[in-house]
CSV table of C-alpha atoms in Angstrom, one decimal:
chain,number,residue,atom,x,y,z
A,1,MET,CA,50.6,9.5,50.6
A,2,ARG,CA,47.8,11.5,48.9
A,3,LYS,CA,49.7,11.4,45.6
A,4,SER,CA,50.0,7.6,45.9
A,5,VAL,CA,46.3,7.2,46.5
A,6,LEU,CA,45.6,9.4,43.5
A,7,LEU,CA,47.9,7.4,41.3
A,8,ILE,CA,46.3,4.1,42.4
A,9,ALA,CA,42.8,5.6,41.7
A,10,VAL,CA,43.9,6.7,38.2
A,11,PHE,CA,45.4,3.3,37.6
A,12,LEU,CA,42.2,1.5,38.7
A,13,ILE,CA,40.0,3.8,36.6
A,14,SER,CA,42.2,3.1,33.5
A,15,LEU,CA,42.2,-0.6,34.2
A,16,ASN,CA,38.4,-0.6,34.4
A,17,THR,CA,38.1,1.4,31.2
A,18,ILE,CA,40.4,-1.0,29.4
A,19,GLN,CA,38.4,-4.0,30.7
A,20,ALA,CA,35.1,-2.3,29.7
A,21,GLN,CA,36.5,-1.6,26.2
A,22,LYS,CA,37.7,-5.3,25.8
A,23,PHE,CA,34.3,-6.5,27.0
A,24,GLU,CA,32.5,-4.2,24.5
A,25,SER,CA,34.8,-5.2,21.7
A,26,ALA,CA,34.2,-8.9,22.4
A,27,LYS,CA,30.5,-8.3,22.4
A,28,VAL,CA,30.6,-6.6,19.0
A,29,GLU,CA,32.6,-9.5,17.6
A,30,ARG,CA,30.1,-12.0,18.9
A,31,ASN,CA,27.3,-10.0,17.4
A,32,GLU,CA,29.0,-9.8,14.1
A,33,VAL,CA,29.6,-13.6,14.0
A,34,TYR,CA,25.9,-14.1,14.8
A,35,ILE,CA,24.8,-11.6,12.1
A,36,ASP,CA,27.0,-13.2,9.5
A,37,SER,CA,25.6,-16.6,10.4
A,38,MET,CA,22.0,-15.3,10.2
A,39,MET,CA,22.6,-13.5,6.9
A,40,ASN,CA,24.4,-16.5,5.2
A,41,HIS,CA,21.5,-18.7,6.3
A,42,ALA,CA,19.0,-16.2,4.9
A,43,LEU,CA,20.8,-15.9,1.6
A,44,GLU,CA,21.1,-19.7,1.3
A,45,LYS,CA,17.4,-20.2,2.0
A,46,GLY,CA,16.3,-17.4,-0.3
A,47,PHE,CA,14.8,-15.0,2.3
A,48,PHE,CA,16.0,-12.2,0.0
A,49,PRO,CA,18.6,-11.6,-2.7
A,50,GLY,CA,20.6,-8.9,-0.8
A,51,ALA,CA,20.9,-6.8,2.3
A,52,GLN,CA,22.6,-4.0,4.1
A,53,ILE,CA,23.0,-4.0,7.9
A,54,ILE,CA,24.2,-1.4,10.4
A,55,VAL,CA,24.5,-1.8,14.2
A,56,GLY,CA,25.3,1.3,16.0
A,57,THR,CA,25.1,3.5,19.1
A,58,GLY,CA,24.2,7.2,19.5
A,59,ASP,CA,27.7,8.1,18.5
A,60,PHE,CA,29.1,5.7,15.9
A,61,ASN,CA,28.5,2.5,13.9
A,62,LEU,CA,29.7,-0.7,15.4
A,63,ILE,CA,29.0,-3.0,12.5
A,64,SER,CA,28.3,-2.0,8.9
A,65,LYS,CA,28.1,-4.7,6.2
A,66,ASN,CA,26.6,-5.6,2.9
A,67,TYR,CA,25.4,-9.1,1.9
A,68,GLY,CA,24.3,-10.8,-1.3
A,69,TYR,CA,23.3,-9.5,-4.7
A,70,HIS,CA,20.7,-7.2,-6.3
A,71,ASP,CA,18.7,-10.2,-7.5
A,72,TYR,CA,19.0,-14.0,-7.9
A,73,THR,CA,21.0,-13.8,-11.1
A,74,LYS,CA,23.9,-12.9,-8.8
A,75,LYS,CA,25.5,-10.5,-11.3
A,76,GLN,CA,25.7,-7.4,-9.1
A,77,LEU,CA,26.9,-7.4,-5.5
A,78,VAL,CA,25.2,-5.2,-2.9
A,79,LYS,CA,27.3,-2.0,-2.3
A,80,THR,CA,27.2,0.6,0.5
A,81,ALA,CA,25.9,3.2,-2.0
A,82,ASP,CA,23.0,1.1,-3.1
A,83,VAL,CA,19.6,2.3,-2.0
A,84,PHE,CA,16.5,0.2,-1.1
A,85,ASP,CA,12.8,0.9,-1.3
A,86,LEU,CA,12.0,1.6,2.4
A,87,ALA,CA,8.2,1.0,2.0
A,88,SER,CA,6.5,1.9,5.3
A,89,MET,CA,9.7,3.0,7.0
A,90,SER,CA,8.9,6.1,4.9
A,91,LYS,CA,6.1,6.9,7.3
A,92,VAL,CA,8.6,7.9,10.0
A,93,LEU,CA,11.6,8.8,8.0
A,94,GLY,CA,9.5,11.2,5.8
A,95,ALA,CA,6.2,12.5,6.9
A,96,THR,CA,6.7,11.9,10.7
A,97,LEU,CA,10.1,13.6,10.8
A,98,VAL,CA,8.6,16.6,9.0
A,99,THR,CA,5.6,16.7,11.4
A,100,MET,CA,8.1,16.6,14.4
A,101,ARG,CA,9.9,19.6,12.9
A,102,LEU,CA,6.6,21.5,12.4
A,103,VAL,CA,5.3,20.6,15.9
A,104,GLY,CA,8.6,21.9,17.4
A,105,GLU,CA,8.2,25.1,15.5
A,106,ASN,CA,4.5,25.5,16.6
A,107,LYS,CA,3.5,25.4,12.9
A,108,ILE,CA,1.1,22.5,13.4
A,109,LYS,CA,-0.5,21.0,16.5
A,110,LEU,CA,-1.4,17.4,17.3
A,111,THR,CA,-5.0,18.6,18.0
A,112,ASP,CA,-5.3,20.1,14.6
A,113,GLN,CA,-8.2,18.5,12.6
A,114,VAL,CA,-8.1,17.3,9.0
A,115,GLY,CA,-11.1,19.3,7.9
A,116,LYS,CA,-9.8,22.6,9.3
A,117,ILE,CA,-6.4,22.2,7.6
A,118,VAL,CA,-7.3,20.6,4.3
A,119,PRO,CA,-10.4,22.4,2.8
A,120,LEU,CA,-11.5,19.5,0.6
A,121,TYR,CA,-12.3,17.5,3.7
A,122,LYS,CA,-14.1,20.3,5.5
A,123,ASN,CA,-17.6,18.8,5.3
A,124,SER,CA,-16.7,15.2,5.1
A,125,ALA,CA,-17.1,12.3,7.6
A,126,ILE,CA,-13.4,12.5,8.5
A,127,ALA,CA,-13.3,16.3,9.1
A,128,ASP,CA,-12.8,16.1,12.8
A,129,LEU,CA,-10.0,13.5,12.8
A,130,THR,CA,-6.9,14.9,14.6
A,131,LEU,CA,-3.3,14.7,13.6
A,132,PHE,CA,-2.8,12.7,16.8
A,133,GLU,CA,-5.3,10.1,15.7
A,134,LEU,CA,-3.7,9.8,12.3
A,135,LEU,CA,-0.2,9.3,13.7
A,136,THR,CA,-1.2,6.8,16.4
A,137,HIS,CA,-3.4,4.9,13.9
A,138,THR,CA,-6.5,5.3,16.0
A,139,SER,CA,-8.6,7.2,13.3
A,140,GLY,CA,-10.7,4.2,12.4
A,141,LEU,CA,-9.7,4.5,8.7
A,142,THR,CA,-9.7,1.3,6.7
A,143,PRO,CA,-6.1,-0.2,6.3
A,144,SER,CA,-5.8,0.6,2.6
A,145,ILE,CA,-7.6,1.3,-0.7
A,146,THR,CA,-6.3,-0.1,-4.0
A,147,PHE,CA,-6.9,3.2,-5.8
A,148,TYR,CA,-4.9,2.0,-8.9
A,149,GLN,CA,-7.4,-0.7,-9.7
A,150,ALA,CA,-9.9,1.9,-10.7
A,151,LEU,CA,-7.6,2.5,-13.7
A,152,LEU,CA,-8.0,-1.1,-14.9
A,153,SER,CA,-10.9,-3.0,-16.4
A,154,THR,CA,-11.7,-5.9,-18.7
A,155,PRO,CA,-13.8,-5.8,-21.9
A,156,ASP,CA,-16.3,-8.4,-20.6
A,157,ASN,CA,-16.3,-7.1,-17.0
A,158,SER,CA,-14.7,-10.3,-15.7
A,159,PRO,CA,-12.7,-10.0,-12.5
A,160,LEU,CA,-9.2,-8.5,-12.7
A,161,LEU,CA,-7.8,-11.3,-10.5
A,162,SER,CA,-8.7,-14.9,-9.8
A,163,SER,CA,-7.6,-17.3,-7.1
A,164,GLN,CA,-7.4,-20.1,-9.8
A,165,LYS,CA,-5.0,-20.3,-12.6
A,166,SER,CA,-6.6,-20.9,-16.0
A,167,GLU,CA,-6.4,-20.0,-19.7
A,168,GLN,CA,-7.7,-16.5,-19.0
A,169,TYR,CA,-5.8,-16.1,-15.7
A,170,VAL,CA,-2.1,-17.0,-16.4
A,171,GLU,CA,0.4,-14.7,-14.7
A,172,SER,CA,0.7,-14.7,-11.0
A,173,PHE,CA,0.4,-11.7,-8.7
A,174,ASP,CA,0.7,-12.1,-5.0
A,175,ASN,CA,-1.5,-15.2,-4.3
A,176,MET,CA,-3.7,-14.5,-7.3
A,177,TYR,CA,-3.7,-14.8,-11.1
A,178,VAL,CA,-4.0,-11.8,-13.5
A,179,ASN,CA,-6.7,-11.6,-16.2
A,180,LYS,CA,-4.8,-11.5,-19.5
A,181,ASN,CA,-7.4,-9.1,-21.1
A,182,ILE,CA,-6.9,-6.2,-18.7
A,183,VAL,CA,-7.1,-2.7,-20.4
A,184,TYR,CA,-6.1,0.7,-19.0
A,185,ASP,CA,-8.4,3.6,-18.7
A,186,SER,CA,-7.1,6.0,-21.4
A,187,LYS,CA,-9.0,8.9,-19.9
A,188,TYR,CA,-6.6,8.8,-16.9
A,189,LEU,CA,-3.6,6.8,-18.0
A,190,VAL,CA,-1.3,7.2,-21.0
A,191,PHE,CA,2.1,5.7,-21.9
A,192,GLU,CA,3.8,8.7,-23.3
A,193,PRO,CA,4.6,12.0,-21.6
A,194,LYS,CA,1.7,14.5,-21.5
A,195,GLN,CA,1.8,18.1,-20.3
A,196,ASN,CA,0.8,18.5,-16.6
A,197,TRP,CA,0.2,14.7,-16.2
A,198,ILE,CA,2.0,13.0,-13.3
A,199,GLN,CA,4.6,10.4,-14.1
A,200,ILE,CA,3.8,7.3,-12.0
A,201,TYR,CA,6.2,4.8,-13.6
A,202,LYS,CA,8.8,4.9,-16.3
A,203,ASN,CA,6.2,4.6,-19.0
A,204,MET,CA,3.0,5.7,-17.3
A,205,TRP,CA,1.5,9.2,-16.8
A,206,LEU,CA,-1.6,9.9,-14.8
A,207,ASN,CA,-4.2,12.5,-15.4
A,208,PRO,CA,-4.4,14.7,-12.2
A,209,GLU,CA,-8.2,14.7,-12.7
A,210,PHE,CA,-8.1,11.2,-11.2
A,211,TYR,CA,-7.2,12.6,-7.7
A,212,PRO,CA,-10.6,13.9,-6.7
A,213,SER,CA,-12.0,10.4,-6.8
A,214,VAL,CA,-9.1,9.2,-4.6
A,215,TYR,CA,-9.8,11.9,-2.0
A,216,GLU,CA,-13.5,11.1,-2.1
A,217,ARG,CA,-12.8,7.5,-1.3
A,218,ILE,CA,-10.5,8.5,1.6
A,219,ALA,CA,-13.2,10.8,3.0
A,220,LYS,CA,-15.6,7.8,3.2
A,221,ALA,CA,-13.0,5.3,4.6
A,222,ASN,CA,-13.6,5.7,8.4
A,223,THR,CA,-15.4,2.4,8.6
A,224,ASN,CA,-13.9,1.1,11.9
A,225,PRO,CA,-14.2,2.2,15.5
A,226,ARG,CA,-12.5,5.5,16.2
A,227,GLY,CA,-10.0,5.4,19.1
A,228,LYS,CA,-9.1,1.8,18.6
A,229,TYR,CA,-5.7,0.8,17.0
A,230,LEU,CA,-5.9,-0.1,13.4
A,231,TYR,CA,-2.8,0.4,11.2
A,232,SER,CA,-3.7,2.2,8.0
A,233,ASP,CA,-1.8,3.7,5.1
A,234,LEU,CA,-4.5,6.2,4.7
A,235,ASN,CA,-3.5,7.9,8.0
A,236,LEU,CA,-0.2,9.0,6.5
A,237,LEU,CA,-1.7,10.0,3.2
A,238,LEU,CA,-3.7,12.5,5.3
A,239,VAL,CA,-0.7,13.6,7.3
A,240,LYS,CA,1.0,14.5,4.1
A,241,GLN,CA,-2.0,16.5,2.9
A,242,MET,CA,-2.1,18.3,6.3
A,243,ILE,CA,1.6,19.1,6.2
A,244,GLU,CA,1.5,20.4,2.6
A,245,ALA,CA,-1.7,22.5,3.2
A,246,LYS,CA,-0.2,24.0,6.4
A,247,THR,CA,3.2,24.9,4.9
A,248,GLY,CA,2.5,25.4,1.2
A,249,SER,CA,5.5,23.2,0.5
A,250,LYS,CA,5.7,19.7,-0.9
A,251,LEU,CA,6.7,16.7,1.3
A,252,ASP,CA,9.8,15.9,-0.7
A,253,GLN,CA,11.0,19.5,-0.3
A,254,LEU,CA,10.5,19.5,3.4
A,255,THR,CA,12.2,16.1,3.9
A,256,ASN,CA,15.2,17.2,1.8
A,257,GLU,CA,15.7,20.3,4.0
A,258,ILE,CA,16.1,17.9,7.0
A,259,TYR,CA,18.3,15.5,5.1
A,260,THR,CA,20.5,18.4,3.9
A,261,GLU,CA,21.0,19.6,7.5
A,262,LEU,CA,22.0,16.1,8.5
A,263,GLY,CA,24.5,15.9,5.6
A,264,ILE,CA,22.9,12.8,4.1
A,265,SER,CA,22.4,12.4,0.3
A,266,LYS,CA,21.5,8.7,-0.3
A,267,ILE,CA,17.9,9.2,0.8
A,268,GLY,CA,14.9,10.6,-0.8
A,269,TYR,CA,11.8,10.1,-3.0
A,270,ASN,CA,12.1,9.2,-6.7
A,271,PRO,CA,15.7,7.9,-6.6
A,272,LEU,CA,16.4,8.3,-10.3
A,273,LYS,CA,16.5,12.0,-9.7
A,274,TRP,CA,19.5,11.8,-7.4
A,275,THR,CA,21.3,8.4,-8.0
A,276,SER,CA,21.8,6.1,-10.9
A,277,ILE,CA,19.6,3.1,-11.7
A,278,GLU,CA,22.6,0.8,-11.1
A,279,ASN,CA,22.5,1.9,-7.4
A,280,VAL,CA,18.8,1.0,-6.9
A,281,MET,CA,17.8,-2.4,-5.6
A,282,PRO,CA,15.1,-4.0,-7.7
A,283,THR,CA,11.8,-5.0,-6.0
A,284,GLU,CA,8.9,-7.0,-7.4
A,285,LEU,CA,8.0,-8.4,-10.8
A,286,ASP,CA,4.6,-6.7,-11.1
A,287,ASN,CA,2.5,-8.8,-13.6
A,288,PHE,CA,-0.6,-6.8,-12.7
A,289,PHE,CA,-0.3,-3.0,-12.9
A,290,ARG,CA,3.1,-2.1,-14.3
A,291,LYS,CA,4.0,-5.3,-16.2
A,292,ASP,CA,7.6,-5.0,-15.2
A,293,THR,CA,10.3,-5.7,-12.6
A,294,ILE,CA,10.2,-2.5,-10.6
A,295,LYS,CA,13.5,-0.8,-10.2
A,296,GLY,CA,14.0,2.9,-9.6
A,297,TYR,CA,10.3,3.5,-8.9
A,298,VAL,CA,8.3,2.9,-5.8
A,299,HIS,CA,6.9,-0.5,-5.2
A,300,ASP,CA,3.8,0.6,-3.3
A,301,GLU,CA,0.9,1.2,-5.7
A,302,ALA,CA,-0.7,4.0,-3.7
A,303,ALA,CA,2.6,5.9,-3.5
A,304,ALA,CA,3.1,5.4,-7.2
A,305,ILE,CA,-0.3,7.0,-7.9
A,306,PHE,CA,1.0,10.1,-6.1
A,307,GLY,CA,4.1,10.3,-8.3
A,308,GLY,CA,6.3,8.5,-5.9
A,309,VAL,CA,6.0,11.0,-3.1
A,310,SER,CA,3.6,9.9,-0.4
A,311,GLY,CA,3.1,9.8,3.3
A,312,ASN,CA,2.8,6.0,3.5
A,313,ALA,CA,5.7,5.0,1.3
A,314,GLY,CA,8.1,6.3,-1.4
A,315,LEU,CA,11.5,6.8,0.3
A,316,PHE,CA,14.6,5.1,-0.9
A,317,ALA,CA,17.8,5.1,1.1
A,318,ASN,CA,21.0,3.2,2.1
A,319,ALA,CA,21.6,2.1,5.6
A,320,GLU,CA,24.3,4.7,6.2
A,321,SER,CA,21.9,7.6,5.7
A,322,ILE,CA,19.3,6.0,8.0
A,323,ALA,CA,22.1,5.5,10.6
A,324,VAL,CA,22.6,9.3,10.8
A,325,ILE,CA,18.9,9.8,11.5
A,326,CYS,CA,19.0,7.1,14.2
A,327,LYS,CA,21.9,8.9,15.9
A,328,MET,CA,20.1,12.2,15.8
A,329,LEU,CA,16.9,10.7,17.4
A,330,MET,CA,19.0,8.8,20.0
A,331,ASN,CA,20.6,12.1,20.9
A,332,ASN,CA,17.3,13.9,21.5
A,333,GLY,CA,17.2,15.5,18.1
A,334,ASN,CA,20.8,16.7,18.1
A,335,TYR,CA,23.3,15.7,15.5
A,336,LYS,CA,26.9,17.0,15.6
A,337,GLY,CA,25.9,20.0,17.6
A,338,LYS,CA,22.9,20.9,15.5
A,339,GLN,CA,19.5,20.7,17.1
A,340,ILE,CA,17.5,19.2,14.2
A,341,LEU,CA,14.4,18.4,16.2
A,342,LYS,CA,13.3,19.7,19.6
A,343,ALA,CA,14.2,17.2,22.4
A,344,LYS,CA,10.8,17.4,24.0
A,345,VAL,CA,9.2,16.6,20.6
A,346,VAL,CA,11.4,13.5,20.1
A,347,LYS,CA,10.4,12.3,23.5
A,348,GLU,CA,6.7,12.9,22.8
A,349,PHE,CA,6.7,11.1,19.5
A,350,THR,CA,8.7,8.1,20.7
A,351,ASP,CA,6.6,7.5,23.9
A,352,SER,CA,3.5,5.3,24.0
A,353,PRO,CA,0.8,7.9,24.9
A,354,LEU,CA,-2.0,5.3,24.8
A,355,ALA,CA,-0.3,2.5,26.7
A,356,LYS,CA,-3.0,2.6,29.4
A,357,GLU,CA,-5.6,1.7,26.7
A,358,GLY,CA,-3.3,-1.2,25.6
A,359,ILE,CA,-2.1,0.7,22.5
A,360,TYR,CA,1.7,0.8,22.5
A,361,ARG,CA,2.1,2.7,19.3
A,362,GLY,CA,4.1,6.0,19.3
A,363,LEU,CA,3.3,9.0,17.2
A,364,GLY,CA,4.2,7.7,13.8
A,365,PHE,CA,6.8,5.3,15.3
A,366,ASP,CA,6.2,1.6,15.7
A,367,LYS,CA,6.5,0.5,19.3
A,368,ARG,CA,5.6,-3.0,20.7
A,369,LYS,CA,4.2,-4.4,23.9
A,370,PRO,CA,7.3,-5.5,25.8
A,371,ASP,CA,8.2,-9.1,25.2
A,372,GLU,CA,11.3,-11.3,24.6
A,373,PHE,CA,12.3,-9.1,21.6
A,374,PHE,CA,11.3,-5.6,22.5
A,375,LYS,CA,11.5,-3.3,25.5
A,376,ALA,CA,9.0,-0.6,26.4
A,377,ASN,CA,11.3,2.3,25.2
A,378,ASP,CA,12.3,0.7,21.9
A,379,PHE,CA,11.0,2.5,18.8
A,380,GLY,CA,11.4,2.3,15.0
A,381,HIS,CA,9.5,0.9,12.0
A,382,THR,CA,9.4,-1.8,9.5
A,383,GLY,CA,8.6,-1.9,5.7
A,384,PHE,CA,6.7,-4.3,3.4
A,385,THR,CA,9.7,-4.7,1.1
A,386,GLY,CA,11.7,-6.4,3.9
A,387,THR,CA,13.1,-3.4,5.8
A,388,PHE,CA,13.6,-2.8,9.5
A,389,PHE,CA,15.0,-0.2,11.9
A,390,PHE,CA,14.8,0.1,15.6
A,391,MET,CA,16.4,2.1,18.4
A,392,SER,CA,16.8,1.3,22.1
A,393,PRO,CA,17.5,4.2,24.5
A,394,ASP,CA,18.0,1.6,27.3
A,395,THR,CA,20.9,-0.2,25.6
A,396,ASN,CA,22.1,2.7,23.4
A,397,ARG,CA,21.8,0.5,20.3
A,398,PHE,CA,20.2,0.9,16.9
A,399,LEU,CA,19.8,-1.7,14.2
A,400,ILE,CA,19.1,-1.1,10.5
A,401,ILE,CA,18.3,-4.1,8.1
A,402,LEU,CA,17.5,-3.3,4.5
A,403,THR,CA,16.5,-6.1,2.2
A,404,ASN,CA,14.5,-6.5,-1.0
A,405,ARG,CA,12.6,-9.7,0.0
A,406,VAL,CA,9.8,-8.9,-2.5
A,407,ASN,CA,12.1,-9.7,-5.4
A,408,PRO,CA,10.9,-11.3,-7.4
A,409,THR,CA,7.6,-11.8,-5.5
A,410,ARG,CA,5.8,-10.4,-2.4
A,411,THR,CA,4.7,-14.0,-1.5
A,412,ASN,CA,8.2,-14.7,-0.1
A,413,ARG,CA,7.6,-14.3,3.6
A,414,LEU,CA,10.4,-16.6,4.8
A,415,MET,CA,12.2,-13.8,6.8
A,416,TYR,CA,9.0,-13.2,8.8
A,417,LYS,CA,8.4,-16.8,9.5
A,418,ASP,CA,11.9,-17.0,10.9
A,419,ASP,CA,11.6,-13.8,13.0
A,420,PHE,CA,14.8,-12.9,11.2
A,421,SER,CA,15.1,-9.1,12.0
A,422,THR,CA,13.7,-9.5,15.6
A,423,LYS,CA,16.2,-12.2,16.4
A,424,ILE,CA,19.1,-10.0,15.4
A,425,TRP,CA,17.5,-7.1,17.4
A,426,ARG,CA,17.3,-9.3,20.5
A,427,GLN,CA,20.9,-10.4,20.0
A,428,ILE,CA,22.5,-7.0,19.8
A,429,ASN,CA,20.6,-5.8,22.9
A,430,LYS,CA,21.7,-8.7,25.2
C-alpha cells in the first residue's frame, strides 16, 4: 500500500513538472512572437537600424536574437559578436561593479568623502560629498558639462551653434546647426599622434594639460540642492576618480579583472583594442566635434575627452556578455560557483535606500517607482544610445535590449515615444 501511494505521488509530481514545463515553454513562445512583432515594427518605422535582445533567467537564456542591420544602408546584418556603445549602462556595468567589489573587500566605504580620497578636491566645494551621494545621484551636481566645447571657437566669436539654419550655420547637430567656421584650440588638440597626449578619437589627440580645467569645473558644479535626486554624469566621473585614487589602478584594468573572472570577452572600453571595427555598431554622424560617423570610439563627448574610459560612459558590449553579468547579479554575486561580488553588497546596491524620501534610485543602479511597467525590486539601467537592461528578482527574469538608435542622429527618439523597451519588459514579466 505504501509503495503504491509513493508511486502515485511520484507520478503526480512528474505530471506537475511536465505541465509546468509546457506552460513555461508556451509562455516563452508567446514572448518571442511579441518581441518579433515589436522589433519588426520598430525596424519598419526607423526606431533604430539594428538590435540584439536577450531574455533570460538567473540560470540560462530563454530568447537570444539579432535584428536588422548596422546602419540604414542595410549592407551588414547584426551578428551575435557585434558590440554596441552602451552609453550610461557603463555607469553600472563599469564603475558601479568595481565599487561593489571594493566595498565587499573593505577597500572603500560608502561614507568616504571625495576630498579625502582625491587630493585635488581637498579644499573644494565638493570635498565632503560622499560616495553614497554620488552613486544615488543626490550630490546636487549639475547634470553635465560640455567640457569639449572649450576646445572649440570661432574667429569672430560668433556662437558655435544656432537654432536657425543659415549660410553660416549649415550642418545639423541635435536640434541645432553648426557654425561652419569652427576652429580647434591647437594648444590642447592636434590631429596627429603626439607623445604623452591622449587619443580621444581616431584622428584627435588631447593635451593632458587640459584636464585641470575640467576638474576645476567639476569642483564648482554643485549648483543644486544636496540630498535631492538629480541624475548627473559628473557623479560617476567622480566615482571613477575615487576608485582610481584608492586602488592605484585604472578603471579599465579593474573592470577587465571582473570580466575575466566571468569569462566574458566581448565587453570593455575602447573596443578597437579587443575586437575588429567590422564588429562595432556605428553611432551618430557628429557634424560638430569629430566631423565623422562615430564607429569604434565612444559616442559620449565627456567619455571621449577621457580617452574613452570614463565612469559615465565608454563601455561597448554584446548582449551575451551582459547576460552573464545579469545572471551573476541575480544569483547574489555568484556565477558558476565563483563568488564574484559579496551577496550582501549586491543586495545593498540594488535596494532603494532613500525610498522613504521618495527617491527610488539604487546605488548606481536605476530603479523606478512601482507602476504598470516596473516593480519595487526591479533594477538595471538604460543608455542614451538606445540601450536597456533590467532584472526582476520577483519573476526571475532579465531583459537586455541593445540598439544604436542615435544612428545617424540623436534626434531620433521614436523608441522612447513608443515605450518600446518598457513594453517588452512588461510583457516578459506577465
